[in-house]
Amino acid sequence: MKQPILEADVVIIGGGVTGAAIARELSRYQLGTVLVEKRGELCAGQTKGSLGNIYTGLNLVGSMILKSVLLPPGTPLTELYHPHTLHTKWCEEGFREWEPVLNELDIKHRYVPLTIIAKDEDQIKNLEKIRDLGRQLGGMYADFEQIDREEIFAREPNVNPEVVTALYASRHVIDIFPPEVAIALAENAVQNGCKILLNTEVIGILQNGHHQIVQTVKGPIKTNFIVNAACGWGDKVCDMAGGGRDWGLQYRKTVMIILDTRCKGLVNGMVRWPNVPGRLDLVQRREDNILIECGTYDPTDRPDDTYTIREDVIKSMAVAKTLIPRISEKDIINTFTGVRVFNTRDVEDHIVEFHPSNKKFLNVMIRLPGIIGALPMAGHVVGMLQNAGCKLVKKDDFHSYRKTIPRFRDLSDEVRNRLIRNDPRYGHVVCRCETVTEGQIIEAIKRGASTEEGVRMRTRAGMGRCKGGFCGPRVVKILARELKIPVTEVKKRSLDSPLLLCRSKELLLRNEKGIA
Ligand SMILES: Cc1cc2nc3c(=O)[nH]c(=O)nc-3n(C[C@H](O)[C@H](O)[C@H](O)COP(=O)(O)OP(=O)(O)OC[C@H]3O[C@@H](n4cnc5c(N)ncnc54)[C@H](O)[C@@H]3O)c2cc1C
């Protein structure tokens, strides 16, 4: 029997923070919204490999200087500030908009102090550039203090003993875990009626009278409007809707290192050397561990060039130790590589515009920092769809609140006991490093996790020192049981990433029979 075709008013292509924020915004209206993501879990692209801070002021000034590597050499400092770009506008508005939404969506977050330190003449000059640009821009950009050695060590006792001066801002950086943000936005969109399809790669777009057909590996979707939020792959998706694109994409990669939880006390917030064009050197206390990003923006030709090279880790650690000398290689528990995406038409801004030959296909190509600006961006996109004829009627019953999966590790004994009384599976710890229980894993699966990575990003199971050595096989078993599939069908992250090929006894049998 022929399957009925799926219909929507708007199809969003790409389940990173951009797609998820637009999905949530659209779910305020009486619309059929479908978000399609090619991988087996949301935020499989840049959002997963992100440093992930919501920041403003002093940190944003530092970023302006860092990104001047993309501009012609010798560009004057004040030309690094572009108040009229969507990028700057959304960074400024986004920081203010996030705080209430982080609370509504029960997203774990924490303000971390930022200390930009300098020890030698060159660094002091670079620090002065940041200070001067901040003061020239005024307002929130000037909301920092310059502190001396005594103050520096009172606030960050473990920094390089040779530092002489620093810039300090206490509330310019909000530490979040980027996948949690994207997943929370998406979960809230689903609560409000949005449909999310994972493992659903878009492979073509057809015009059919007044409608468009989004062709996916799982079948077609008939829709009025399409939003292209495929970021690093957005050029290819754009071309599916027709030719005439006058922009391309460029990619720059950076390695990141995560240190064990036991190092948490080494820094109180984000500590960095002053930015120089094209270089970012920082050590940051995250909620659960320490993150190091020390390196350059290395060009690459692919958005998925996320392989981590040993030499890059060694170089990065060497610089990190100049910031915090007590850091040690022994404490590395993970490394990953993030790929930043820029468009070639205007590296300083996003591209948010309708396709030149398809006025119902909206390109939303976001350059970094796309998490900070995601909320105003989503409001803007919805406005553009409305102006293009998308009928928007507000729902009376939109729920802006979403509850997180209980974070067992953070709960008091009283709350833990209550949880266990209601569901004894909360009393079974599956991931020992991060204290994640079977109850949390089952809840993650109920909310859409269907891969090992999906469970990891939603619960932190497997993110600790043993990297899933202990809990990995147990998580696979729980996934197989809950999804009612054989363990050999459980995937790491998407359909093309099997974890187990067959039972080991089958392998012996095959060997005996000479089957490859
Ligand atoms: C190292 C690093 C540090 C960063 N630090 C910060 C920071 O501190 N603060 C900040 O705000 N931003 C930061 N950013 C930038 C931020 O991560 C990005 O701007 C943001 O995540 C982009 O989100 P997105 O949804 O547009 O793209 P993505 O997250 O890449 O999402 C695109 C999605 O589209 C999917 N897709 C692609 N093609 C198809 C298809 N054909 N069919 C279906 N799905 C498809 C992909 O699988 C992917 O999941 C950083 C980025 C990096 C790399």
XYZ file of C-alpha atoms and ligand atoms in Angstrom:
569
model
C 0.000 0.000 0.000
C 1.268 3.497 -0.877
C 2.350 5.504 2.217
C 0.490 8.856 2.595
C 2.901 11.711 1.889
C 3.971 13.748 4.909
C 2.753 17.362 4.694
C 4.042 20.496 6.401
C 3.793 24.254 6.218
C 7.501 24.688 6.929
C 10.348 22.185 6.663
C 13.563 23.074 8.486
C 16.664 21.320 7.178
C 19.327 20.868 9.877
C 19.001 20.093 13.572
C 21.762 22.260 15.037
C 21.074 25.159 17.378
C 19.893 27.293 14.424
C 17.298 24.765 13.214
C 16.189 23.988 16.780
C 15.736 27.671 17.708
C 13.671 28.305 14.555
C 11.595 25.176 15.251
C 10.780 26.409 18.756
C 9.878 29.875 17.514
C 7.602 28.449 14.807
C 5.941 26.145 17.322
C 4.305 29.234 18.875
C 2.020 29.328 15.798
C -0.669 27.093 14.332
C 1.610 25.600 11.713
C 2.812 22.182 10.660
C 6.566 22.351 11.218
C 8.904 19.464 10.442
C 12.624 19.542 11.259
C 14.800 17.035 9.406
C 18.302 16.059 10.486
C 20.500 13.720 8.504
C 22.325 12.234 11.475
C 20.962 9.969 14.202
C 20.906 12.743 16.806
C 20.409 16.503 16.830
C 23.351 18.929 16.837
C 25.574 16.610 14.855
C 27.410 19.466 13.108
C 29.107 22.601 14.367
C 26.876 22.804 17.454
C 28.403 19.592 18.804
C 32.005 20.710 18.234
C 31.534 24.118 19.764
C 33.265 25.725 22.715
C 29.815 26.841 23.664
C 29.560 30.013 25.636
C 26.947 32.684 25.565
C 29.097 35.737 25.874
C 29.176 39.484 25.455
C 31.233 42.581 26.292
C 34.919 41.978 26.858
C 34.894 38.491 25.351
C 33.169 39.793 22.233
C 35.815 42.528 21.904
C 38.465 39.784 22.096
C 36.635 37.854 19.369
C 36.607 40.938 17.134
C 40.391 41.107 17.337
C 40.754 37.346 16.861
C 38.604 37.315 13.738
C 40.465 40.213 12.183
C 42.589 37.426 10.654
C 39.811 37.153 8.072
C 40.135 40.829 7.112
C 42.867 42.593 5.105
C 46.013 43.197 7.205
C 46.260 46.618 8.870
C 42.482 47.109 9.268
C 42.031 49.760 12.041
C 40.654 48.526 15.362
C 37.301 50.327 15.321
C 36.544 48.865 11.891
C 36.330 45.510 13.625
C 32.992 46.578 15.134
C 30.099 46.380 12.695
C 27.004 47.535 14.606
C 24.704 47.224 11.601
C 25.420 43.598 10.790
C 22.938 40.926 11.838
C 25.876 39.239 13.527
C 26.602 42.102 15.937
C 22.939 42.966 16.449
C 22.055 39.386 17.378
C 25.088 38.985 19.640
C 24.094 42.107 21.556
C 20.387 41.196 21.760
C 20.986 37.467 22.230
C 22.971 37.758 25.441
C 20.052 39.621 27.061
C 17.389 37.268 25.690
C 19.026 34.016 26.783
C 18.877 34.306 30.571
C 15.067 33.870 30.944
C 14.969 31.193 28.256
C 17.752 29.178 29.903
C 15.555 29.147 33.007
C 12.328 28.329 31.134
C 14.007 25.401 29.419
C 15.773 24.228 32.584
C 19.181 24.404 30.880
C 22.154 24.149 33.203
C 24.156 27.364 33.009
C 26.552 29.414 35.055
C 28.208 32.812 34.747
C 31.976 32.359 34.717
C 34.397 35.238 35.271
C 36.697 36.151 32.388
C 40.328 37.097 33.065
C 42.545 38.163 30.176
C 46.111 38.053 31.471
C 49.363 39.474 30.106
C 52.971 38.981 31.160
C 55.330 40.361 28.497
C 55.535 43.505 26.423
C 53.778 42.076 23.349
C 50.942 40.674 25.391
C 50.517 43.919 27.287
C 50.261 45.740 23.942
C 47.631 43.261 22.759
C 45.756 43.540 26.033
C 45.761 47.304 25.647
C 44.233 46.897 22.184
C 41.324 44.966 23.692
C 40.996 47.463 26.542
C 41.088 50.461 24.185
C 38.632 48.974 21.690
C 36.281 48.061 24.561
C 36.444 51.585 25.986
C 35.945 53.168 22.553
C 32.841 51.042 21.962
C 31.490 51.884 25.434
C 28.402 50.444 27.148
C 28.619 46.728 27.905
C 31.913 46.557 25.979
C 33.518 48.855 28.522
C 32.103 47.065 31.554
C 35.366 45.531 32.844
C 38.215 46.434 35.148
C 41.981 46.287 34.784
C 43.526 44.509 37.765
C 47.051 44.145 39.176
C 49.017 41.047 40.227
C 47.592 40.915 43.733
C 44.029 41.005 42.443
C 44.788 38.500 39.678
C 46.100 35.877 42.119
C 43.266 36.530 44.539
C 40.803 35.665 41.757
C 42.782 33.062 39.789
C 45.532 31.689 42.073
C 46.934 29.160 39.571
C 47.748 31.393 36.599
C 51.261 31.887 35.241
C 53.310 33.479 38.088
C 54.872 35.991 35.677
C 51.629 37.835 34.835
C 51.686 41.564 35.481
C 48.244 42.816 34.532
C 44.813 41.580 33.481
C 41.389 42.644 32.296
C 38.559 41.166 34.335
C 34.808 40.911 33.739
C 32.603 38.934 36.090
C 29.377 38.505 34.067
C 30.349 38.440 30.403
C 30.450 34.667 29.846
C 27.666 32.140 30.480
C 28.918 28.574 30.423
C 26.482 26.143 28.761
C 26.764 22.730 27.101
C 25.821 23.453 23.451
C 24.108 20.114 22.679
C 21.930 20.568 25.777
C 20.818 23.961 24.483
C 19.886 22.651 21.022
C 18.150 19.582 22.439
C 16.197 21.649 24.985
C 14.969 24.032 22.265
C 13.999 21.070 20.095
C 12.250 19.222 22.925
C 10.199 22.296 23.691
C 9.320 22.628 19.986
C 8.143 18.995 20.010
C 6.055 19.609 23.158
C 4.358 22.333 21.107
C 3.632 20.173 18.090
C 6.767 20.290 15.914
C 7.816 17.007 14.314
C 11.486 16.006 14.266
C 12.823 13.361 11.896
C 16.315 11.999 12.561
C 18.406 9.959 10.104
C 16.535 11.881 7.429
C 18.977 13.377 4.957
C 17.542 15.772 2.401
C 18.678 14.717 -1.064
C 16.620 16.900 -3.382
C 13.972 19.595 -3.685
C 11.270 19.646 -6.357
C 8.728 22.311 -7.273
C 5.171 21.056 -7.553
C 2.730 23.847 -8.445
C 2.387 26.037 -5.338
C 4.154 23.472 -3.207
C 7.657 22.142 -2.833
C 8.619 18.545 -2.298
C 11.548 17.922 0.019
C 13.002 14.586 -0.999
C 14.628 12.735 1.864
C 16.176 9.304 2.256
C 13.008 8.373 4.156
C 10.550 9.665 1.575
C 9.103 12.980 0.375
C 7.631 15.828 2.427
C 5.203 18.266 0.801
C 5.607 21.794 2.122
C 5.059 25.479 1.437
C 8.265 26.875 2.895
C 11.755 25.511 3.414
C 14.387 26.843 5.812
C 17.947 25.808 5.044
C 19.794 25.592 8.383
C 22.316 23.001 7.213
C 25.280 25.311 8.001
C 28.476 23.632 6.734
C 26.466 21.680 4.175
C 24.135 24.596 3.423
C 25.684 25.329 0.015
C 24.793 21.862 -1.236
C 21.271 22.065 0.178
C 20.843 25.531 -1.378
C 21.809 24.180 -4.801
C 19.060 21.558 -4.536
C 16.579 24.452 -4.752
C 18.142 25.890 -7.906
C 21.242 27.741 -9.107
C 22.300 31.370 -8.723
C 24.065 31.240 -5.351
C 26.677 34.011 -5.052
C 28.376 32.720 -1.907
C 30.414 29.721 -0.906
C 31.579 28.371 2.417
C 34.968 28.222 4.083
C 35.936 26.125 7.075
C 38.436 26.566 9.893
C 39.196 23.923 12.486
C 40.448 24.034 16.073
C 41.271 21.271 18.518
C 39.795 21.229 21.994
C 40.913 19.293 25.051
C 38.901 18.222 28.065
C 40.551 17.608 31.420
C 39.340 15.418 34.229
C 36.810 16.706 36.740
C 39.451 16.544 39.455
C 41.200 19.582 37.837
C 38.106 21.737 38.250
C 39.729 23.823 40.990
C 42.609 24.955 38.772
C 40.618 27.851 37.314
C 37.525 29.677 38.490
C 36.352 30.883 35.110
C 37.817 31.568 31.683
C 41.482 32.546 31.623
C 43.028 33.615 28.353
C 45.969 35.369 26.789
C 44.995 38.528 24.874
C 43.680 37.626 21.447
C 45.913 38.117 18.478
C 44.474 37.825 14.958
C 43.696 34.192 14.198
C 44.678 32.820 17.627
C 42.635 31.873 20.619
C 44.321 30.635 23.791
C 42.103 29.865 26.724
C 41.533 27.522 29.617
C 38.018 27.437 30.991
C 36.335 25.896 33.967
C 33.174 24.246 32.663
C 30.408 23.056 34.899
C 31.792 19.516 34.930
C 35.444 19.712 33.880
C 38.136 21.950 32.332
C 38.188 22.822 28.645
C 41.257 23.976 26.742
C 41.183 25.739 23.419
C 44.637 26.960 22.471
C 45.350 27.258 18.805
C 44.804 28.867 15.461
C 41.911 28.808 13.014
C 43.368 26.266 10.589
C 41.761 26.213 7.125
C 40.248 22.956 5.953
C 38.130 22.076 2.938
C 35.341 20.112 4.663
C 32.774 20.815 7.384
C 33.249 17.302 8.782
C 37.059 17.394 9.021
C 36.817 16.787 12.752
C 39.761 14.399 13.043
C 42.040 15.337 15.901
C 45.766 15.321 15.186
C 48.161 14.374 17.988
C 50.611 17.185 17.150
C 47.810 19.752 17.522
C 46.989 18.399 20.980
C 50.666 18.568 22.006
C 50.993 22.161 20.760
C 47.748 23.151 22.430
C 48.771 21.654 25.764
C 52.108 23.490 25.624
C 50.286 26.825 25.318
C 47.709 25.886 27.963
C 50.548 25.268 30.409
C 51.808 28.820 29.850
C 48.398 29.991 31.112
C 47.998 27.507 33.965
C 51.353 25.803 34.657
C 49.837 23.043 36.850
C 47.902 21.550 33.931
C 49.136 18.086 33.007
C 48.764 15.698 30.056
C 47.834 13.005 32.598
C 44.529 14.757 33.121
C 43.379 14.732 29.492
C 40.207 12.674 29.253
C 39.093 13.640 25.756
C 39.920 15.726 22.710
C 37.768 16.855 19.822
C 37.960 19.146 16.834
C 35.425 21.812 15.961
C 35.008 23.246 12.481
C 33.916 26.866 12.217
C 31.982 27.818 9.100
C 32.091 31.205 7.343
C 30.499 32.311 4.112
C 32.792 33.683 1.409
C 30.589 36.668 0.486
C 30.853 38.450 3.833
C 32.949 36.686 6.450
C 31.771 39.184 9.047
C 28.071 38.391 8.747
C 25.422 35.718 8.387
C 23.482 35.064 5.202
C 19.772 35.142 5.948
C 17.908 35.605 2.689
C 15.583 33.884 0.256
C 17.061 31.837 -2.543
C 17.577 33.956 -5.678
C 15.346 31.685 -7.747
C 13.007 30.316 -5.047
C 11.163 32.818 -2.856
C 9.889 30.136 -0.497
C 13.317 28.765 0.315
C 15.119 30.673 3.063
C 18.877 30.294 3.549
C 19.938 30.754 7.177
C 23.716 30.426 7.038
C 24.965 31.385 10.466
C 28.597 32.241 11.174
C 29.853 31.995 14.716
C 28.919 32.724 17.404
C 25.594 31.258 16.375
C 24.509 30.114 19.823
C 24.541 33.617 21.324
C 22.404 35.030 18.523
C 20.083 32.038 18.077
C 17.031 33.560 19.798
C 16.858 36.916 17.968
C 17.814 35.061 14.769
C 14.796 32.756 15.147
C 12.433 35.704 15.682
C 13.844 37.415 12.584
C 13.472 34.273 10.447
C 9.853 33.822 11.476
C 9.201 37.474 10.532
C 10.745 36.883 7.095
C 8.553 33.820 6.544
C 5.491 35.851 7.503
C 6.416 38.630 5.068
C 6.805 35.995 2.368
C 3.231 34.813 2.875
C 3.475 32.196 5.620
C 0.255 32.609 7.602
C 1.021 32.899 11.298
C -1.717 32.481 13.891
C -0.529 32.367 17.497
C -1.443 29.296 19.545
C -3.295 29.895 22.813
C -1.681 26.889 24.420
C 2.034 27.385 23.672
C 4.106 26.049 26.606
C 7.422 27.810 26.971
C 8.604 25.545 29.803
C 10.484 22.283 29.512
C 11.893 20.135 32.308
C 15.298 18.557 31.950
C 15.992 14.867 32.551
C 16.778 14.672 36.298
C 20.530 15.170 36.783
C 20.954 12.488 39.408
C 24.504 13.535 40.278
C 23.414 17.059 41.213
C 20.408 16.093 43.341
C 20.109 16.029 47.121
C 19.726 12.626 48.796
C 16.118 13.481 49.563
C 15.242 14.081 45.894
C 17.277 11.040 44.814
C 15.346 8.834 47.249
C 12.046 10.201 46.001
C 13.039 9.446 42.416
C 14.111 5.908 43.299
C 10.869 5.276 45.197
C 8.886 6.275 42.083
C 11.140 4.379 39.674
C 13.782 1.993 41.081
C 15.774 2.272 37.857
C 16.982 5.652 39.181
C 18.771 3.610 41.838
C 20.866 1.763 39.248
C 24.009 3.749 38.370
C 25.104 2.860 34.834
C 27.825 5.470 34.235
C 30.060 5.571 37.282
C 32.260 8.493 36.193
C 29.312 10.859 35.737
C 26.832 9.096 38.076
C 24.185 8.557 35.402
C 21.402 6.134 36.220
C 19.358 3.711 34.150
C 16.294 5.867 34.841
C 17.958 8.863 33.130
C 18.995 6.766 30.140
C 15.458 5.434 29.697
C 14.072 8.961 29.906
C 16.589 10.107 27.244
C 15.429 7.295 24.949
C 11.781 8.250 25.546
C 12.668 11.788 24.465
C 14.207 10.646 21.185
C 17.740 9.366 21.819
C 18.260 6.278 19.672
C 22.054 6.084 19.498
C 24.911 5.816 21.970
C 25.850 9.421 21.197
C 22.236 10.523 21.670
C 22.227 9.046 25.177
C 25.655 10.576 25.903
C 24.669 14.096 24.857
C 21.381 13.987 26.754
C 22.661 12.409 29.988
C 26.510 12.646 29.977
C 26.784 8.815 30.217
C 30.222 8.022 28.763
C 31.649 11.521 29.097
C 33.846 10.801 32.091
C 37.386 9.585 32.512
C 36.790 6.018 31.268
C 35.076 7.384 28.123
C 32.318 4.803 28.249
C 34.644 1.850 28.873
C 32.418 0.768 31.748
C 28.981 2.078 30.800
C 29.228 1.811 26.992
C 28.151 -1.858 26.688
C 25.440 -1.321 29.311
C 24.054 1.684 27.435
C 23.972 -0.387 24.234
C 22.010 -3.119 26.028
C 19.504 -0.615 27.425
C 19.079 1.008 23.992
C 18.482 -2.409 22.379
C 15.966 -3.394 25.066
C 14.026 -0.126 25.025
C 14.021 0.233 21.223
C 13.280 -3.487 20.839
C 16.116 -4.071 18.396
C 19.045 -6.515 18.449
C 22.219 -5.106 20.067
C 23.948 -5.360 16.687
C 21.454 -2.769 15.372
C 22.416 -0.121 17.949
C 24.438 2.643 16.306
C 27.078 4.990 17.655
C 25.728 8.139 16.018
C 23.862 7.427 12.778
C 22.893 4.641 10.426
C 26.427 4.285 9.036
C 28.141 3.866 12.415
C 27.548 0.338 13.742
C 29.010 -0.429 17.168
C 28.818 -4.220 17.140
C 29.040 -6.210 13.921
C 27.991 -9.644 15.219
C 28.204 -11.883 18.281
C 31.780 -13.102 18.884
C 30.635 -16.747 18.734
C 29.171 -16.077 15.308
C 32.555 -14.758 14.256
C 34.228 -18.025 15.377
C 31.611 -19.998 13.496
C 32.137 -17.883 10.389
C 35.898 -18.382 10.651
C 35.410 -22.143 10.932
C 33.219 -22.099 7.823
C 35.644 -19.743 6.012
C 33.026 -16.955 5.623
C 34.572 -13.482 5.424
C 35.386 25.501 18.030
C 34.118 26.295 18.021
C 33.828 27.146 19.076
C 32.650 27.903 19.061
N 32.351 28.675 20.154
C 31.157 29.313 20.193
C 30.754 30.017 21.363
O 31.460 30.039 22.369
N 29.539 30.637 21.331
C 28.718 30.620 20.236
O 27.634 31.204 20.276
N 29.081 29.954 19.130
C 30.262 29.299 19.086
N 30.608 28.586 17.969
C 29.732 28.655 16.805
C 28.477 27.836 16.941
O 28.810 26.535 17.390
C 27.766 27.794 15.603
O 27.545 29.112 15.143
C 26.431 27.078 15.674
O 26.556 25.866 16.381
C 25.914 26.818 14.277
O 24.733 26.069 14.389
P 23.926 25.610 13.117
O 22.690 24.966 13.609
O 23.792 26.751 12.173
O 24.879 24.539 12.395
P 25.137 23.000 12.742
O 25.201 22.770 14.189
O 26.320 22.586 11.919
O 23.838 22.275 12.203
C 23.634 21.945 10.859
C 22.932 20.595 10.823
O 22.473 20.338 9.511
C 22.533 18.952 9.290
N 22.479 18.709 7.849
C 23.418 19.024 6.930
N 23.022 18.652 5.697
C 21.795 18.087 5.834
C 20.883 17.486 4.916
N 21.154 17.385 3.615
N 19.725 16.960 5.394
C 19.429 17.043 6.732
N 20.282 17.594 7.648
C 21.443 18.116 7.204
C 23.873 18.581 9.930
O 23.972 17.201 10.197
C 23.870 19.442 11.187
O 23.352 18.756 12.303
C 31.772 27.820 17.958
C 32.056 26.941 16.911
C 33.199 26.168 16.937
C 33.461 25.207 15.827
